[in-house]
Structure formats: C-alpha cells, structure tokens
Amino acid sequence: MKTSGMIKHLLAVVTATFMLCGASSCEPEDDIAGIFVGKTWKLSNICNDKDAPLLSVDEVNQVNVGGHYVITFADGTFSAVATDTHFEGTWSAENDGNTFSINITNTEGTEASSLGNRFITMLRDSRHYEGDYNSLQLYGEDKSEYLLFRPL
C-alpha cells in the first residue's frame, strides 16, 4: 500500500507543477539577440514541412560556392547576398509565436538566378523562425517550406 501512496503523492506534485507552470509560462524564451544579432547565416537548403530537402544536388553546389546565399543580422538591420544581388533592410523577431519579419529597403544588382530569386522571395515572405545558435529556419506564413541556415 505504500506504493499507491507514493504514486498519489507523485501525481499531486506533477499536477501542481502543471497548474503553477501553465503551458506557455514555463517554456524558455529564445535568446533572439544571441540567435540573430551579429551573426552571419549561410543557406544550407530549402526544406518542406516534413523536413525533406527540396534543392537538387546542383543547387546545393551552387549555394556552397563563394559568399552567396548569406544573411548577416545586426541590431534591427540586415544585409544579404543571393547570387547577383546584394540587399539590406530591417528585421524583427518576437518570442510570442516565434514571429519574424523582414523588410528589404535597398537592393543592388539584378538577380539572374532562379534560386537567387527564390531565396530573396522566401526571405521577404518569412513570418516565423525556429532556431538556436547552430541552426536557423525561416518559414513563410503557411509554414509549408523553410530556408535552412547554418552559421557561417
């Protein structure tokens, strides 16, 4: 009978923990400044909502050449490079819903690459983020595809 008393006590402690904690208040907040500010991220791939990579081997090779497909975040501003285009603007991220927004304010060059145009469009349309210091994913509103980045 001591076992059933211990189980009741354990259940009471677990229940109290959930009641005091609440679903959202106990989740740790992301270190937004640590994830974004002062970091340069390099595109690794574009994936779908099932985490399946969408880029072909040739496209991945194109991404891995030189200083293309990178974004550098500063405090509220960013600069990025696709293939033929350098662009910059402003960004913001919030822990509430992991929301993210980006506003391109200045563009230099004309992007001739379809992958470069896709990169720019997906950045511009990003509305959510997930990540930490080692990986960053930027999602559109419907979260069906995301840009997958690694630190440069």
PDB file of C-alpha atoms in Angstrom:
ATOM      1  CA  MET A   1       0.000   0.000   0.000  1.00  0.00           C
ATOM      2  CA  LYS A   2       2.944   2.342   0.413  1.00  0.00           C
ATOM      3  CA  THR A   3       3.462   2.261  -3.354  1.00  0.00           C
ATOM      4  CA  SER A   4      -0.042   3.582  -4.045  1.00  0.00           C
ATOM      5  CA  GLY A   5       0.524   6.389  -1.525  1.00  0.00           C
ATOM      6  CA  MET A   6       3.783   7.332  -3.266  1.00  0.00           C
ATOM      7  CA  ILE A   7       2.044   7.304  -6.631  1.00  0.00           C
ATOM      8  CA  LYS A   8      -0.718   9.575  -5.310  1.00  0.00           C
ATOM      9  CA  HIS A   9       1.892  11.939  -3.879  1.00  0.00           C
ATOM     10  CA  LEU A  10       3.830  11.959  -7.169  1.00  0.00           C
ATOM     11  CA  LEU A  11       0.663  12.648  -9.156  1.00  0.00           C
ATOM     12  CA  ALA A  12      -0.196  15.503  -6.817  1.00  0.00           C
ATOM     13  CA  VAL A  13       3.266  17.047  -7.287  1.00  0.00           C
ATOM     14  CA  VAL A  14       3.092  16.687 -11.081  1.00  0.00           C
ATOM     15  CA  THR A  15      -0.422  18.155 -11.194  1.00  0.00           C
ATOM     16  CA  ALA A  16       0.608  21.089  -9.004  1.00  0.00           C
ATOM     17  CA  THR A  17       3.626  21.731 -11.204  1.00  0.00           C
ATOM     18  CA  PHE A  18       1.461  21.922 -14.334  1.00  0.00           C
ATOM     19  CA  MET A  19      -1.087  24.131 -12.614  1.00  0.00           C
ATOM     20  CA  LEU A  20       1.560  26.555 -11.365  1.00  0.00           C
ATOM     21  CA  CYS A  21       3.590  26.479 -14.535  1.00  0.00           C
ATOM     22  CA  GLY A  22       0.961  26.782 -17.263  1.00  0.00           C
ATOM     23  CA  ALA A  23       1.656  25.669 -20.808  1.00  0.00           C
ATOM     24  CA  SER A  24       3.380  28.800 -22.069  1.00  0.00           C
ATOM     25  CA  SER A  25       4.905  30.408 -18.996  1.00  0.00           C
ATOM     26  CA  CYS A  26       7.379  27.579 -18.374  1.00  0.00           C
ATOM     27  CA  GLU A  27       8.691  27.362 -21.915  1.00  0.00           C
ATOM     28  CA  PRO A  28      12.074  29.025 -22.089  1.00  0.00           C
ATOM     29  CA  GLU A  29      12.230  32.068 -24.320  1.00  0.00           C
ATOM     30  CA  ASP A  30      14.626  32.103 -27.227  1.00  0.00           C
ATOM     31  CA  ASP A  31      17.710  34.274 -26.977  1.00  0.00           C
ATOM     32  CA  ILE A  32      16.725  36.353 -30.006  1.00  0.00           C
ATOM     33  CA  ALA A  33      19.786  38.601 -29.789  1.00  0.00           C
ATOM     34  CA  GLY A  34      22.057  35.550 -29.477  1.00  0.00           C
ATOM     35  CA  ILE A  35      20.450  33.824 -32.440  1.00  0.00           C
ATOM     36  CA  PHE A  36      20.365  36.826 -34.767  1.00  0.00           C
ATOM     37  CA  VAL A  37      22.414  39.880 -33.761  1.00  0.00           C
ATOM     38  CA  GLY A  38      25.978  39.867 -35.027  1.00  0.00           C
ATOM     39  CA  LYS A  39      25.577  36.503 -36.760  1.00  0.00           C
ATOM     40  CA  THR A  40      26.027  35.583 -40.374  1.00  0.00           C
ATOM     41  CA  TRP A  41      23.941  32.659 -41.566  1.00  0.00           C
ATOM     42  CA  LYS A  42      24.613  30.633 -44.725  1.00  0.00           C
ATOM     43  CA  LEU A  43      21.789  28.895 -46.561  1.00  0.00           C
ATOM     44  CA  SER A  44      22.120  25.106 -46.353  1.00  0.00           C
ATOM     45  CA  ASN A  45      18.934  24.044 -48.104  1.00  0.00           C
ATOM     46  CA  ILE A  46      15.274  24.758 -48.615  1.00  0.00           C
ATOM     47  CA  CYS A  47      13.048  22.173 -46.953  1.00  0.00           C
ATOM     48  CA  ASN A  48       9.369  21.331 -46.837  1.00  0.00           C
ATOM     49  CA  ASP A  49       7.239  20.982 -43.713  1.00  0.00           C
ATOM     50  CA  LYS A  50       8.283  17.326 -43.419  1.00  0.00           C
ATOM     51  CA  ASP A  51      11.953  18.426 -43.193  1.00  0.00           C
ATOM     52  CA  ALA A  52      12.698  16.967 -46.639  1.00  0.00           C
ATOM     53  CA  PRO A  53      15.346  18.918 -48.596  1.00  0.00           C
ATOM     54  CA  LEU A  54      13.992  20.475 -51.787  1.00  0.00           C
ATOM     55  CA  LEU A  55      17.192  21.624 -53.513  1.00  0.00           C
ATOM     56  CA  SER A  56      18.837  19.442 -56.133  1.00  0.00           C
ATOM     57  CA  VAL A  57      22.489  18.426 -55.814  1.00  0.00           C
ATOM     58  CA  ASP A  58      23.375  21.086 -58.422  1.00  0.00           C
ATOM     59  CA  GLU A  59      21.504  23.757 -56.446  1.00  0.00           C
ATOM     60  CA  VAL A  60      23.227  22.754 -53.194  1.00  0.00           C
ATOM     61  CA  ASN A  61      26.565  23.009 -55.003  1.00  0.00           C
ATOM     62  CA  GLN A  62      25.546  26.472 -56.237  1.00  0.00           C
ATOM     63  CA  VAL A  63      24.644  27.504 -52.669  1.00  0.00           C
ATOM     64  CA  ASN A  64      28.023  26.312 -51.362  1.00  0.00           C
ATOM     65  CA  VAL A  65      30.077  28.375 -53.829  1.00  0.00           C
ATOM     66  CA  GLY A  66      31.632  31.592 -52.559  1.00  0.00           C
ATOM     67  CA  GLY A  67      29.890  34.133 -50.395  1.00  0.00           C
ATOM     68  CA  HIS A  68      26.446  33.652 -51.886  1.00  0.00           C
ATOM     69  CA  TYR A  69      23.186  32.952 -50.058  1.00  0.00           C
ATOM     70  CA  VAL A  70      24.149  34.551 -46.765  1.00  0.00           C
ATOM     71  CA  ILE A  71      22.404  36.930 -44.414  1.00  0.00           C
ATOM     72  CA  THR A  72      24.050  38.945 -41.653  1.00  0.00           C
ATOM     73  CA  PHE A  73      21.889  40.329 -38.867  1.00  0.00           C
ATOM     74  CA  ALA A  74      22.712  43.431 -36.854  1.00  0.00           C
ATOM     75  CA  ASP A  75      20.500  45.050 -34.235  1.00  0.00           C
ATOM     76  CA  GLY A  76      17.313  45.577 -36.272  1.00  0.00           C
ATOM     77  CA  THR A  77      19.046  45.643 -39.664  1.00  0.00           C
ATOM     78  CA  PHE A  78      20.433  43.024 -42.032  1.00  0.00           C
ATOM     79  CA  SER A  79      22.469  42.665 -45.191  1.00  0.00           C
ATOM     80  CA  ALA A  80      22.300  39.679 -47.523  1.00  0.00           C
ATOM     81  CA  VAL A  81      23.677  38.279 -50.758  1.00  0.00           C
ATOM     82  CA  ALA A  82      21.892  35.997 -53.213  1.00  0.00           C
ATOM     83  CA  THR A  83      23.820  35.232 -56.420  1.00  0.00           C
ATOM     84  CA  ASP A  84      23.890  38.559 -58.283  1.00  0.00           C
ATOM     85  CA  THR A  85      22.084  40.730 -55.758  1.00  0.00           C
ATOM     86  CA  HIS A  86      23.130  42.422 -52.529  1.00  0.00           C
ATOM     87  CA  PHE A  87      20.245  43.661 -50.431  1.00  0.00           C
ATOM     88  CA  GLU A  88      19.619  45.073 -46.991  1.00  0.00           C
ATOM     89  CA  GLY A  89      16.849  46.272 -44.777  1.00  0.00           C
ATOM     90  CA  THR A  90      15.267  45.793 -41.390  1.00  0.00           C
ATOM     91  CA  TRP A  91      14.097  42.762 -39.434  1.00  0.00           C
ATOM     92  CA  SER A  92      12.356  41.889 -36.192  1.00  0.00           C
ATOM     93  CA  ALA A  93      11.652  38.719 -34.233  1.00  0.00           C
ATOM     94  CA  GLU A  94       9.446  38.058 -31.225  1.00  0.00           C
ATOM     95  CA  ASN A  95       9.270  35.109 -28.849  1.00  0.00           C
ATOM     96  CA  ASP A  96       5.483  35.291 -28.911  1.00  0.00           C
ATOM     97  CA  GLY A  97       4.680  32.717 -31.602  1.00  0.00           C
ATOM     98  CA  ASN A  98       8.266  32.886 -32.885  1.00  0.00           C
ATOM     99  CA  THR A  99       7.193  35.619 -35.266  1.00  0.00           C
ATOM    100  CA  PHE A 100       9.673  37.086 -37.713  1.00  0.00           C
ATOM    101  CA  SER A 101       9.520  39.820 -40.298  1.00  0.00           C
ATOM    102  CA  ILE A 102      11.947  41.251 -42.780  1.00  0.00           C
ATOM    103  CA  ASN A 103      11.700  44.388 -44.898  1.00  0.00           C
ATOM    104  CA  ILE A 104      14.046  44.815 -47.860  1.00  0.00           C
ATOM    105  CA  THR A 105      14.776  48.517 -48.275  1.00  0.00           C
ATOM    106  CA  ASN A 106      17.785  48.604 -50.612  1.00  0.00           C
ATOM    107  CA  THR A 107      18.769  46.297 -53.482  1.00  0.00           C
ATOM    108  CA  GLU A 108      21.897  46.387 -55.637  1.00  0.00           C
ATOM    109  CA  GLY A 109      22.143  44.222 -58.733  1.00  0.00           C
ATOM    110  CA  THR A 110      19.680  42.199 -60.740  1.00  0.00           C
ATOM    111  CA  GLU A 111      19.189  38.586 -59.760  1.00  0.00           C
ATOM    112  CA  ALA A 112      19.504  36.312 -62.805  1.00  0.00           C
ATOM    113  CA  SER A 113      19.396  33.028 -60.890  1.00  0.00           C
ATOM    114  CA  SER A 114      16.030  31.359 -60.235  1.00  0.00           C
ATOM    115  CA  LEU A 115      17.452  30.019 -56.966  1.00  0.00           C
ATOM    116  CA  GLY A 116      18.590  33.528 -56.026  1.00  0.00           C
ATOM    117  CA  ASN A 117      15.119  34.909 -56.736  1.00  0.00           C
ATOM    118  CA  ARG A 118      13.564  32.118 -54.669  1.00  0.00           C
ATOM    119  CA  PHE A 119      15.959  32.909 -51.799  1.00  0.00           C
ATOM    120  CA  ILE A 120      15.039  36.614 -51.879  1.00  0.00           C
ATOM    121  CA  THR A 121      11.309  35.888 -52.118  1.00  0.00           C
ATOM    122  CA  MET A 122      11.353  33.384 -49.266  1.00  0.00           C
ATOM    123  CA  LEU A 123      13.323  35.800 -47.064  1.00  0.00           C
ATOM    124  CA  ARG A 124      10.905  38.624 -47.855  1.00  0.00           C
ATOM    125  CA  ASP A 125       7.909  36.372 -47.103  1.00  0.00           C
ATOM    126  CA  SER A 126       9.320  34.919 -43.855  1.00  0.00           C
ATOM    127  CA  ARG A 127       6.899  35.218 -40.929  1.00  0.00           C
ATOM    128  CA  HIS A 128       8.195  32.681 -38.393  1.00  0.00           C
ATOM    129  CA  TYR A 129      11.541  31.449 -37.144  1.00  0.00           C
ATOM    130  CA  GLU A 130      12.862  28.441 -35.274  1.00  0.00           C
ATOM    131  CA  GLY A 131      16.420  28.033 -34.228  1.00  0.00           C
ATOM    132  CA  ASP A 132      19.260  28.322 -31.837  1.00  0.00           C
ATOM    133  CA  TYR A 133      22.951  29.179 -32.117  1.00  0.00           C
ATOM    134  CA  ASN A 134      23.631  26.297 -34.542  1.00  0.00           C
ATOM    135  CA  SER A 135      20.648  26.259 -36.881  1.00  0.00           C
ATOM    136  CA  LEU A 136      18.054  28.730 -38.116  1.00  0.00           C
ATOM    137  CA  GLN A 137      14.865  28.076 -40.045  1.00  0.00           C
ATOM    138  CA  LEU A 138      12.800  30.887 -41.578  1.00  0.00           C
ATOM    139  CA  TYR A 139       9.221  29.972 -42.538  1.00  0.00           C
ATOM    140  CA  GLY A 140       6.534  31.643 -44.601  1.00  0.00           C
ATOM    141  CA  GLU A 141       3.055  32.243 -43.213  1.00  0.00           C
ATOM    142  CA  ASP A 142       1.766  28.742 -44.010  1.00  0.00           C
ATOM    143  CA  LYS A 143       4.972  27.031 -42.795  1.00  0.00           C
ATOM    144  CA  SER A 144       4.951  24.681 -45.809  1.00  0.00           C
ATOM    145  CA  GLU A 145       8.593  25.436 -46.704  1.00  0.00           C
ATOM    146  CA  TYR A 146      11.538  26.982 -44.924  1.00  0.00           C
ATOM    147  CA  LEU A 147      15.011  28.304 -45.511  1.00  0.00           C
ATOM    148  CA  LEU A 148      17.520  26.256 -43.517  1.00  0.00           C
ATOM    149  CA  PHE A 149      20.635  28.133 -42.410  1.00  0.00           C
ATOM    150  CA  ARG A 150      23.840  27.244 -40.603  1.00  0.00           C
ATOM    151  CA  PRO A 151      26.252  29.721 -39.010  1.00  0.00           C
ATOM    152  CA  LEU A 152      28.966  30.941 -41.343  1.00  0.00           C
TER     153      LEU A 152
END
